[in-house]
Every structure is written in C-alpha cells, then in structure tokens.
XYZ file of C-alpha atoms in Angstrom:
541
model
C -0.016 0.074 0.175
C 1.166 3.369 -0.792
C 2.344 5.803 2.063
C 3.290 9.429 2.153
C 7.005 10.244 1.935
C 9.164 11.927 4.247
C 9.255 15.185 2.010
C 5.623 15.524 2.342
C 4.428 14.599 -0.682
C 2.276 11.643 -1.017
C 0.912 8.942 -3.528
C -2.711 8.099 -3.781
C -3.460 5.454 -1.337
C -4.577 2.079 -2.621
C -7.232 0.450 -0.608
C -7.015 -3.494 0.261
C -10.197 -3.696 -1.757
C -8.769 -1.750 -4.882
C -5.822 -4.226 -4.597
C -7.956 -6.970 -5.010
C -9.591 -5.457 -8.015
C -6.246 -4.841 -9.677
C -5.271 -8.379 -9.097
C -8.621 -9.499 -10.765
C -7.943 -6.787 -13.549
C -4.829 -8.990 -14.395
C -7.091 -11.916 -15.469
C -8.812 -9.827 -18.134
C -7.448 -11.231 -21.496
C -7.133 -8.665 -24.403
C -8.340 -10.899 -27.184
C -11.865 -10.848 -28.140
C -14.582 -13.346 -27.008
C -15.432 -13.984 -30.606
C -11.711 -15.816 -31.041
C -12.773 -19.419 -32.004
C -9.148 -20.357 -32.329
C -9.505 -22.695 -29.720
C -12.910 -24.276 -29.473
C -14.284 -24.278 -25.805
C -11.037 -22.122 -24.816
C -9.639 -25.498 -23.107
C -12.835 -26.082 -20.867
C -10.774 -28.861 -19.156
C -8.622 -26.305 -17.375
C -11.487 -25.558 -14.973
C -11.514 -29.299 -13.660
C -7.664 -28.470 -12.824
C -8.609 -25.438 -11.243
C -11.127 -27.124 -9.000
C -8.473 -29.718 -7.858
C -6.019 -26.758 -6.789
C -8.788 -25.153 -4.772
C -9.801 -28.519 -3.273
C -13.376 -27.740 -4.328
C -14.419 -30.851 -6.336
C -16.139 -32.485 -3.274
C -18.039 -29.677 -2.206
C -19.474 -28.769 -5.475
C -20.661 -32.443 -5.874
C -22.583 -32.032 -2.778
C -23.966 -28.590 -3.482
C -27.746 -28.119 -4.145
C -27.466 -26.329 -7.375
C -30.221 -24.571 -9.801
C -28.558 -23.998 -12.926
C -30.078 -21.502 -15.563
C -28.964 -20.509 -19.167
C -30.736 -18.500 -21.544
C -30.563 -15.219 -23.916
C -33.024 -12.892 -21.991
C -34.490 -13.074 -18.439
C -31.907 -15.520 -16.858
C -30.633 -13.044 -14.502
C -34.270 -12.065 -13.315
C -35.563 -15.698 -13.211
C -32.252 -16.581 -10.861
C -33.290 -13.332 -8.740
C -36.801 -14.628 -8.338
C -35.954 -18.164 -7.734
C -33.325 -16.966 -5.067
C -36.059 -14.835 -3.423
C -38.463 -17.589 -3.354
C -36.135 -19.922 -1.852
C -34.863 -17.417 0.976
C -38.471 -16.784 1.862
C -39.163 -20.528 2.111
C -36.345 -20.293 4.935
C -33.305 -21.392 3.142
C -29.534 -20.060 3.256
C -29.061 -19.163 -0.322
C -26.179 -18.415 -2.612
C -26.765 -16.476 -5.838
C -24.148 -16.181 -8.787
C -25.073 -13.574 -11.234
C -23.663 -11.547 -14.175
C -22.567 -8.569 -15.227
C -22.140 -6.428 -12.140
C -23.377 -2.734 -12.560
C -21.420 -0.819 -9.872
C -19.231 -3.262 -7.638
C -18.210 -6.781 -8.487
C -19.473 -7.881 -5.242
C -22.875 -7.623 -6.697
C -22.435 -10.809 -8.411
C -22.073 -12.947 -5.158
C -25.216 -12.740 -3.002
C -25.743 -14.427 0.330
C -29.168 -14.387 1.689
C -30.067 -11.601 -0.989
C -27.480 -9.355 0.013
C -24.099 -8.682 -1.841
C -21.103 -10.257 -0.084
C -19.461 -8.041 2.420
C -16.215 -6.549 1.715
C -14.394 -8.328 4.498
C -15.671 -11.791 3.078
C -15.013 -10.947 -0.251
C -11.402 -10.275 0.445
C -10.878 -13.243 2.641
C -12.058 -15.629 -0.151
C -10.573 -13.755 -3.132
C -7.155 -13.972 -1.896
C -7.582 -17.542 -0.652
C -8.401 -18.731 -4.213
C -6.094 -16.245 -6.036
C -3.104 -17.068 -4.167
C -3.328 -20.827 -4.410
C -3.954 -20.671 -8.137
C -1.041 -18.082 -8.613
C 1.341 -20.400 -6.834
C 0.200 -23.573 -8.956
C 0.244 -21.588 -12.204
C 2.125 -23.131 -15.040
C 2.581 -22.572 -18.587
C 0.069 -25.630 -19.081
C -2.317 -24.457 -16.369
C -2.164 -20.802 -16.604
C -4.037 -18.529 -14.031
C -7.936 -18.700 -14.989
C -9.362 -15.720 -17.146
C -11.675 -13.231 -15.786
C -15.126 -14.674 -15.539
C -13.850 -18.253 -15.021
C -11.922 -16.928 -11.552
C -15.230 -15.068 -10.557
C -17.036 -18.546 -11.070
C -14.598 -20.697 -9.041
C -14.933 -17.729 -6.600
C -18.567 -18.216 -6.298
C -17.945 -21.755 -5.582
C -15.555 -21.021 -2.963
C -18.028 -18.628 -1.184
C -20.972 -20.770 -1.566
C -19.001 -23.882 -0.389
C -17.626 -22.236 2.802
C -20.543 -20.239 3.672
C -22.498 -23.717 3.477
C -25.581 -22.448 1.559
C -28.480 -24.512 1.391
C -29.086 -23.653 -2.127
C -26.775 -22.338 -5.092
C -28.504 -20.347 -8.023
C -25.910 -20.170 -10.757
C -26.731 -17.828 -13.889
C -24.788 -18.901 -16.936
C -22.239 -16.219 -17.937
C -22.211 -16.760 -21.985
C -23.630 -19.747 -23.874
C -23.726 -22.978 -21.911
C -21.805 -25.777 -22.982
C -18.408 -24.348 -22.272
C -19.372 -21.769 -19.687
C -17.253 -21.724 -16.416
C -20.471 -22.498 -14.401
C -20.926 -25.784 -16.415
C -18.403 -27.730 -14.467
C -21.330 -28.616 -12.282
C -22.065 -32.503 -12.742
C -25.357 -32.978 -10.983
C -27.482 -30.052 -10.363
C -30.823 -30.520 -8.674
C -32.552 -28.809 -11.693
C -31.814 -26.893 -14.734
C -33.584 -24.020 -16.762
C -33.493 -22.343 -19.922
C -35.103 -18.647 -20.414
C -36.205 -17.030 -23.323
C -34.007 -17.631 -26.356
C -32.956 -15.195 -29.205
C -30.310 -13.592 -31.065
C -27.473 -12.654 -29.292
C -23.718 -13.174 -28.910
C -23.791 -14.513 -32.289
C -20.139 -14.105 -32.956
C -19.736 -17.006 -30.446
C -22.778 -19.138 -30.238
C -23.842 -19.370 -33.825
C -26.170 -17.168 -36.220
C -29.238 -19.477 -36.125
C -31.718 -19.947 -33.234
C -31.075 -23.607 -33.542
C -27.246 -23.351 -32.968
C -27.767 -21.022 -30.006
C -30.335 -23.423 -28.387
C -27.796 -26.130 -28.530
C -25.191 -24.205 -26.881
C -27.746 -23.246 -24.036
C -28.792 -26.978 -23.866
C -25.162 -27.696 -23.086
C -26.009 -27.232 -19.434
C -28.521 -30.336 -19.430
C -27.096 -33.210 -17.413
C -28.107 -36.924 -17.720
C -31.425 -37.617 -15.962
C -31.398 -33.994 -14.548
C -34.885 -32.432 -14.797
C -35.159 -29.197 -16.831
C -37.438 -26.574 -17.363
C -37.875 -23.803 -20.329
C -40.261 -21.203 -21.192
C -42.405 -21.055 -24.725
C -39.663 -20.950 -27.379
C -39.847 -20.400 -31.320
C -40.109 -23.890 -32.727
C -36.514 -23.662 -34.173
C -35.212 -23.414 -30.801
C -37.663 -25.554 -28.930
C -36.885 -28.439 -31.450
C -33.151 -28.412 -30.540
C -34.165 -28.099 -26.671
C -36.565 -31.105 -26.936
C -33.690 -33.071 -28.944
C -31.090 -32.221 -26.585
C -33.051 -33.370 -23.686
C -34.049 -36.858 -25.180
C -30.470 -37.746 -25.865
C -29.767 -37.116 -22.358
C -32.682 -38.797 -20.725
C -33.874 -35.401 -19.457
C -37.160 -34.737 -18.430
C -37.815 -31.322 -20.123
C -41.143 -29.364 -19.171
C -42.301 -26.123 -20.351
C -43.126 -23.684 -17.451
C -46.058 -21.415 -18.347
C -46.019 -17.616 -17.537
C -47.285 -16.716 -14.036
C -50.918 -15.875 -14.165
C -50.891 -12.473 -12.098
C -54.227 -13.750 -10.363
C -52.108 -15.964 -8.356
C -50.256 -13.151 -6.606
C -53.165 -12.125 -4.522
C -53.566 -8.785 -5.668
C -49.759 -7.838 -5.468
C -47.352 -7.101 -8.146
C -43.909 -8.732 -9.262
C -41.091 -6.337 -7.887
C -39.410 -6.403 -11.279
C -41.499 -4.431 -13.813
C -42.312 -5.441 -17.163
C -44.875 -7.980 -18.666
C -42.041 -10.291 -19.897
C -41.346 -10.908 -16.286
C -44.588 -13.006 -15.640
C -42.678 -15.500 -18.130
C -39.422 -15.146 -15.742
C -41.545 -15.723 -12.756
C -43.195 -18.661 -14.171
C -39.940 -20.569 -14.859
C -38.818 -19.468 -11.214
C -41.607 -20.981 -9.676
C -40.943 -24.214 -11.614
C -37.498 -24.439 -10.637
C -38.106 -23.690 -7.079
C -40.911 -26.192 -6.855
C -38.663 -29.042 -8.548
C -35.821 -28.087 -6.143
C -37.975 -28.252 -2.975
C -39.506 -31.480 -4.315
C -36.090 -33.286 -5.065
C -34.597 -32.042 -1.794
C -37.536 -33.782 0.427
C -39.302 -30.088 1.094
C -42.702 -31.412 0.220
C -44.426 -28.797 2.354
C -44.085 -26.074 -0.217
C -44.802 -27.933 -3.256
C -48.330 -28.555 -3.255
C -49.134 -26.103 -6.068
C -52.311 -25.778 -7.914
C -52.935 -23.329 -10.937
C -56.389 -22.296 -9.679
C -55.290 -21.401 -6.321
C -53.077 -18.477 -4.874
C -49.235 -19.475 -4.385
C -47.966 -20.289 -1.022
C -47.411 -17.187 1.032
C -43.449 -17.372 0.665
C -43.526 -17.866 -3.138
C -45.864 -14.513 -3.359
C -43.443 -12.631 -1.027
C -40.318 -13.786 -2.954
C -41.806 -12.910 -6.153
C -42.979 -9.504 -4.964
C -39.984 -8.265 -3.314
C -36.946 -9.514 -5.326
C -34.666 -7.019 -6.237
C -32.436 -6.561 -9.264
C -30.796 -3.222 -10.523
C -30.880 -2.509 -13.900
C -33.620 -4.256 -15.277
C -36.774 -2.049 -15.974
C -35.530 0.138 -13.181
C -36.847 3.842 -12.246
C -34.426 6.119 -10.467
C -34.971 9.984 -9.869
C -31.967 12.036 -10.297
C -30.965 13.110 -7.029
C -29.341 16.247 -8.046
C -32.140 17.739 -9.841
C -34.983 16.479 -7.773
C -33.339 17.982 -4.662
C -34.924 21.244 -5.901
C -37.945 20.091 -7.983
C -38.969 16.496 -7.558
C -39.834 14.419 -10.232
C -38.233 16.597 -13.031
C -35.697 14.204 -14.078
C -36.423 10.377 -13.807
C -33.996 7.672 -15.432
C -35.516 4.659 -16.815
C -32.866 1.996 -16.861
C -32.876 -1.445 -18.817
C -29.783 -3.196 -19.885
C -31.430 -4.672 -23.045
C -29.126 -5.506 -25.844
C -30.641 -7.926 -28.164
C -33.880 -7.020 -30.768
C -36.195 -8.952 -28.437
C -35.454 -7.515 -25.187
C -35.218 -4.128 -27.143
C -38.839 -4.403 -27.812
C -39.816 -5.371 -24.291
C -37.864 -2.408 -23.016
C -39.549 0.005 -25.259
C -42.698 -1.426 -24.200
C -41.977 -1.210 -20.531
C -40.708 2.424 -21.107
C -43.812 3.477 -22.891
C -46.339 2.121 -20.371
C -44.126 3.327 -17.351
C -44.019 6.949 -18.440
C -47.829 6.920 -19.095
C -48.554 5.206 -15.745
C -46.109 7.283 -13.896
C -48.103 10.641 -14.866
C -51.168 9.129 -13.644
C -49.616 7.728 -10.221
C -48.541 9.494 -6.992
C -45.650 6.879 -6.008
C -43.370 4.191 -7.632
C -41.087 1.944 -6.427
C -37.465 3.037 -6.095
C -35.251 -0.199 -5.767
C -32.937 0.508 -2.729
C -29.130 0.467 -2.945
C -28.701 -2.393 0.023
C -30.423 -4.900 -2.293
C -32.446 -5.900 0.760
C -35.585 -6.794 -1.522
C -37.680 -4.187 0.176
C -39.053 -1.218 -1.623
C -38.878 2.595 -0.473
C -42.037 4.452 -1.593
C -41.276 8.088 -3.193
C -43.792 10.520 -3.668
C -44.095 11.384 -7.416
C -46.979 13.528 -7.468
C -49.244 14.428 -10.390
C -46.933 17.249 -11.477
C -48.149 17.292 -15.166
C -51.673 17.906 -14.007
C -50.930 20.054 -11.284
C -48.521 22.434 -12.598
C -49.358 21.971 -16.382
C -45.860 20.456 -17.060
C -45.123 18.493 -20.260
C -42.923 15.349 -20.333
C -40.136 15.036 -22.697
C -38.432 11.759 -23.539
C -34.737 11.624 -23.972
C -32.509 8.355 -25.185
C -29.362 7.727 -23.555
C -27.701 4.807 -25.652
C -24.454 2.789 -26.216
C -24.124 -1.040 -27.358
C -21.061 -3.068 -27.963
C -19.762 -2.908 -31.372
C -20.285 -6.658 -31.586
C -24.107 -5.815 -31.670
C -25.990 -4.499 -34.540
C -27.362 -1.328 -34.192
C -29.691 -1.789 -37.453
C -31.461 -4.495 -35.315
C -31.451 -2.703 -32.185
C -32.552 0.948 -32.987
C -35.014 0.498 -35.494
C -36.987 -2.037 -32.944
C -36.695 0.355 -30.064
C -37.824 3.688 -32.165
C -40.734 1.752 -33.826
C -41.946 0.136 -30.667
C -42.006 3.459 -28.948
C -43.614 5.087 -31.762
C -46.372 2.532 -32.150
C -47.274 3.530 -28.176
C -47.165 7.058 -29.349
C -43.609 7.877 -27.596
C -41.105 9.956 -29.505
C -37.679 10.769 -28.390
C -36.709 14.571 -28.459
C -33.028 13.861 -28.574
C -30.929 10.583 -28.695
C -27.730 11.126 -26.708
C -24.760 8.582 -27.677
C -21.854 8.039 -25.456
C -19.006 5.612 -24.535
C -19.279 3.350 -21.489
C -17.207 4.926 -18.590
C -16.322 1.312 -17.729
C -13.339 0.213 -19.209
C -12.943 -3.612 -20.316
C -9.350 -4.011 -18.947
C -10.076 -2.792 -15.475
C -12.415 -3.541 -12.620
C -13.339 -0.809 -10.454
C -13.804 2.982 -10.642
C -10.127 3.931 -9.623
C -8.942 4.125 -12.840
C -11.353 5.553 -15.644
C -10.382 6.778 -19.075
C -10.251 10.541 -19.386
C -12.089 12.034 -22.394
C -9.215 12.608 -24.669
C -8.630 8.787 -24.524
C -11.765 7.859 -25.775
C -12.430 6.847 -29.386
C -16.029 8.040 -30.495
C -15.963 6.445 -33.984
C -18.575 3.773 -32.641
C -20.856 6.369 -31.146
C -20.706 8.281 -34.058
C -21.882 5.147 -36.287
C -24.919 4.760 -33.846
C -25.739 8.362 -34.364
C -25.807 8.018 -38.055
C -28.040 4.975 -37.927
C -30.362 6.858 -35.508
C -30.329 10.132 -37.991
C -31.085 7.837 -41.158
C -34.012 6.189 -39.348
C -35.744 9.281 -38.642
C -35.025 10.806 -41.874
C -36.484 7.479 -43.475
C -39.477 7.519 -41.200
C -42.451 8.994 -43.044
C -43.655 11.899 -41.172
C -41.058 11.094 -38.580
C -39.372 14.407 -38.794
C -42.589 16.312 -38.133
C -43.616 14.169 -34.963
C -39.832 14.752 -33.487
C -40.054 18.508 -34.373
C -43.217 18.628 -32.550
C -41.417 17.678 -29.293
C -38.706 20.502 -29.671
C -37.537 22.517 -26.970
C -35.088 25.269 -26.597
C -31.280 23.993 -26.870
C -28.833 25.321 -24.445
C -25.694 27.146 -25.731
C -23.424 24.438 -23.736
C -25.136 21.835 -26.633
C -22.164 22.416 -28.955
C -19.284 23.129 -26.215
C -20.161 19.653 -24.396
C -21.087 17.645 -27.809
C -18.711 15.901 -30.277
C -21.416 15.881 -32.955
C -24.852 17.538 -32.483
C -27.979 17.475 -35.058
C -31.384 18.589 -33.992
C -32.502 14.968 -33.429
C -29.048 13.517 -31.463
C -25.577 14.115 -30.330
C -22.629 12.177 -29.366
C -21.037 13.089 -26.152
C -17.146 12.168 -25.456
C -18.287 11.101 -21.861
C -21.163 9.991 -19.590
C -20.707 12.667 -17.355
C -21.026 15.388 -20.027
C -24.094 13.623 -21.275
C -25.607 13.939 -17.780
C -24.484 17.629 -17.180
C -26.165 18.339 -20.719
C -29.608 16.627 -19.374
C -29.564 18.539 -15.903
C -28.516 21.917 -17.632
C -31.675 21.117 -19.963
C -34.013 20.650 -17.057
C -32.952 23.630 -15.365
C -33.434 25.764 -18.517
C -36.924 24.223 -19.309
C -38.723 23.937 -15.884
C -42.105 23.624 -17.681
C -40.879 20.152 -18.887
C -40.189 16.791 -17.098
C -37.474 14.947 -18.544
C -37.915 11.072 -19.002
C -34.664 9.634 -20.032
C -34.561 6.150 -21.267
C -31.063 4.264 -20.610
C -30.575 1.284 -22.544
C -28.432 -0.983 -24.947
C -25.771 -2.239 -22.587
C -25.712 -3.174 -18.681
C -22.273 -1.361 -18.654
C -24.000 1.992 -19.541
C -26.828 1.299 -16.899
C -24.356 0.588 -14.263
C -22.403 3.633 -15.146
C -25.154 5.804 -14.960
C -26.389 4.269 -11.870
C -22.967 5.183 -10.249
C -23.569 8.767 -11.329
C -26.997 9.476 -10.372
C -27.003 7.795 -7.005
C -23.809 9.449 -5.711
C-alpha cells in the first residue's frame, strides 16, 4: 500500500479492496470473446482449477439450480433465490455482469457479499491458483476466476441452495463444471452473442442446452419452434425430463405485483416457480410443493416474487441532483436490453411506465442495499397540477459486436407504436473500461475513441429521415437548446448528439432541465448493462 514520503508529498493510497480489484483486472484477457481459435477455450482447465482449490467434493454436494438463456436468466435466478430465501433457506446467488461493484455478483441471503468476506475468499483462491500456475495450467481468465470464487464462497458459507446464472452460452461456460445440479432452466432464447454461439436460433439453443445433465429435470419457457426443437432433441438424448413452464398468472399473487417491472417478467416468474418447486420437491421439502394453478401461490412464493430486487432491469431512478430542487423533473428509466427481442420489451415497458407514472402518485425505487424491500417515493401528479409536459430522451450505447441496425429500429418503432417519440438521442461511450475492474482507474475524455458512437448516431439519424412523417413528429417535441450543447457535444444534430463522456451527457440533461422548468425529462438508458451501471453510479452519488 502506498504511503506518504518524508518530504511531505504523498501518492494516492490504494485500499485493500482496490488492490484485489487490480489483481482481478490482471485476469482480463485482451483477445475478443469471438476468438474461435480454440473451441471451448480449453474448458478442461476448469477441472484442474477445482482440484487446486479442493472444490470438487464441495461442488458435488452442493444443491444447485443452473440457469442459461438469452433473455431473463438474471431475473429468473433473482426470483428463484428470493422464493427459496423466503421459504427459509440459506441462499447463494451468482449472477453477471455487475453494474457498480463486483461484489454484486455474489449474494448471500439476498445481500451482496460484504467486503471483508470477499477479500478473504478472493485472496484464498487467487494465491493458491497463482502458486500453482504453470505454462500448461495458467491463471484462469476473468469470468472463470469469478465462477470459481463463487463456488468457494458458497461452499465455505455452506449455503442450502446455490443458484447459478450462466455467463455466456452454456456448454463451455465456467459454471458448467457442475455435474449434478438439482434442476436446470433455460429462459427465453433469441439472437445475441452470435459471433460466439452461432447465427441461427438452433445453434444458439444447442449451446444453451449444453447445461443439461443426464437424467436431471429441466424447464424452459415457450420458445420459437426452431429453438424448442433443439432443446427437446438434446433433452431426449440425455434422458432429461424437459417441461415448459407457463407464464405466471397474475391472479395467483393475491392482488400484489411482481417487484421486477415489465410484462415479460411473468414469463421469468413462471420459470422461477417451476425451478423452485422442483428444487423443493427433489430435496425433500414437500410442504411447499402442493401448487395448484387455480389457487394462490404459497405465501412464501408470493413474498419472494413481490420483493425480489435486481438493479438495471426496468428500473426507475429519480435524479438526486435535480430532484433535490424540484422532485420528479428528471427520472432515469434503466434497462440493460441489448438484443432485438429485449429491446422491444424495454420499449414497451418504457412506453407504459411513463404513461402510468403521470397518473400515479408513487413508484417503487429499488434500494441500494439490495435488501428486497422497496422505498415509496412520492412522485405526485406534477403534469396535471403544474401544467408540465413530459419529454423523452434516449441515452444509448451498445457493444460494437451488436448490430445497431437491429436494435435502434426496434426501439424507435415500438415506442412510436405507443405514441412515444424521443426529442433527442444521446450516444456516449461507457465509462467502464474492459481491461480494468473498479472505478479508481477510469479513462479520460481525450483517450476515448468516439467512432462507434458516431456510427450509432448515423443509424439513428437515417432512421428518422426515412420514417415517413417522422421529422414532423420529432420536431413537435422540440424544446430550447442550451448554448452548452455544442460546447459539450462531439457531434450535434437536431435529433441526436454524441458526447465524449457520460458525465458530460448527464450534465447536458441536467442543464436542459434547469432551462426548461415547464418540462419533466424522462431519460431511457438502454443498450448496455455496462452503461446502465455507469449511470447508476453517477445518479445515485
């Protein structure tokens, strides 16, 4: 750790936690995930790592729920954990990616692992792997290390159930070292990570079905035929009893609502109920498993589904800076959608949420402590009482491996079909860097290449120009532009702007709110979970 020198000068102090994040950052490889030069990237190495960490027996005894999928797997895992925790079990949940802090990936009983425990388990694993590392068995890569760390944490904490979200794909994912889970789940499938998983739904489904284990029951949700046929075929070959979990009927919640917003969450909740029920049944806890479609769910299931907490998915966050002066004038709507299918669901949620928000006096604000509770915030009918109009702004970025020609048209058209038109689209680079974990080493504006954001802007501008009548609709929503617009922005048009950093984009939005006190700003942040995390970090400070 750096200390101050005798001459009075001092170097920035690196905390023990930052020291661990630096070590973790060293495991991030520079090659792209799409590199197929070594199929499976020597998946067998994971079993060497388990031996080094003496985790083989612990994993074989762990009562695991394993979930893969394109969309909704994180929500499904979160619902499942919450259900089983409310049934009285000691739970461990491993999800990805994290939005603000890497410790979000490891939840014990619904709460992020504390810093003290994280550091103890981190160095226990890191030091042993480093000591045994050779040319043949190098240090594990970033995600593999995190998965191994999750197994160590859950084994040492002696959880009753470990819920594991697959990071990418299934067959060669680090979590797939599990040989005998209690039950497997596959959430909705769609086109994502095609550079790795394949260009057809059938190929993608085949990779996801790689988590199936011989004779272990599995559930999925209604899928397109192309995907379902592959899931059924793979299940048949491995003697896997595969069932389709139907979406949750809202009537079974006794008048309450799911804590995660969006109609698609009823699909994820239905899968979570099936996974939880099967886990309970197969582990001998039959007191919770007498579920009938016609009657309300058990009280523990209802509480689990209505209090589960997951940041960055259909989340509404009022801006602390602006709302200290005038509450409700600036609200961020955050959703990490990054596939065409999830983008459509995001657009539908946003469209309904902003209309519902103008009619309701309160909305649930997911707390920072991830306790699963909700804090009621008064929103008020500011539109009606003070004659304020609302304006929608898009804040967008996506990874360059994704096709904006698929994502942005889907977002624009779905919103337009519900009468929602964005006054301006803001394109920014992520603050997060992909070769560093933590916020103590962020890039400066001068280091950022904006060529990708300029490409996104061109796609957006072309969409507006080609949309019949689109220019008139968007022009109708116009407001006064601040002079700071051209100073802070890299490339500005009437309908869009590129900013060299996220803080500058947020500053522009806040300045616009101050200059237009008769307007309430509703900012949709989407396209990347990394971007969502960056925004959360800024607006919750």
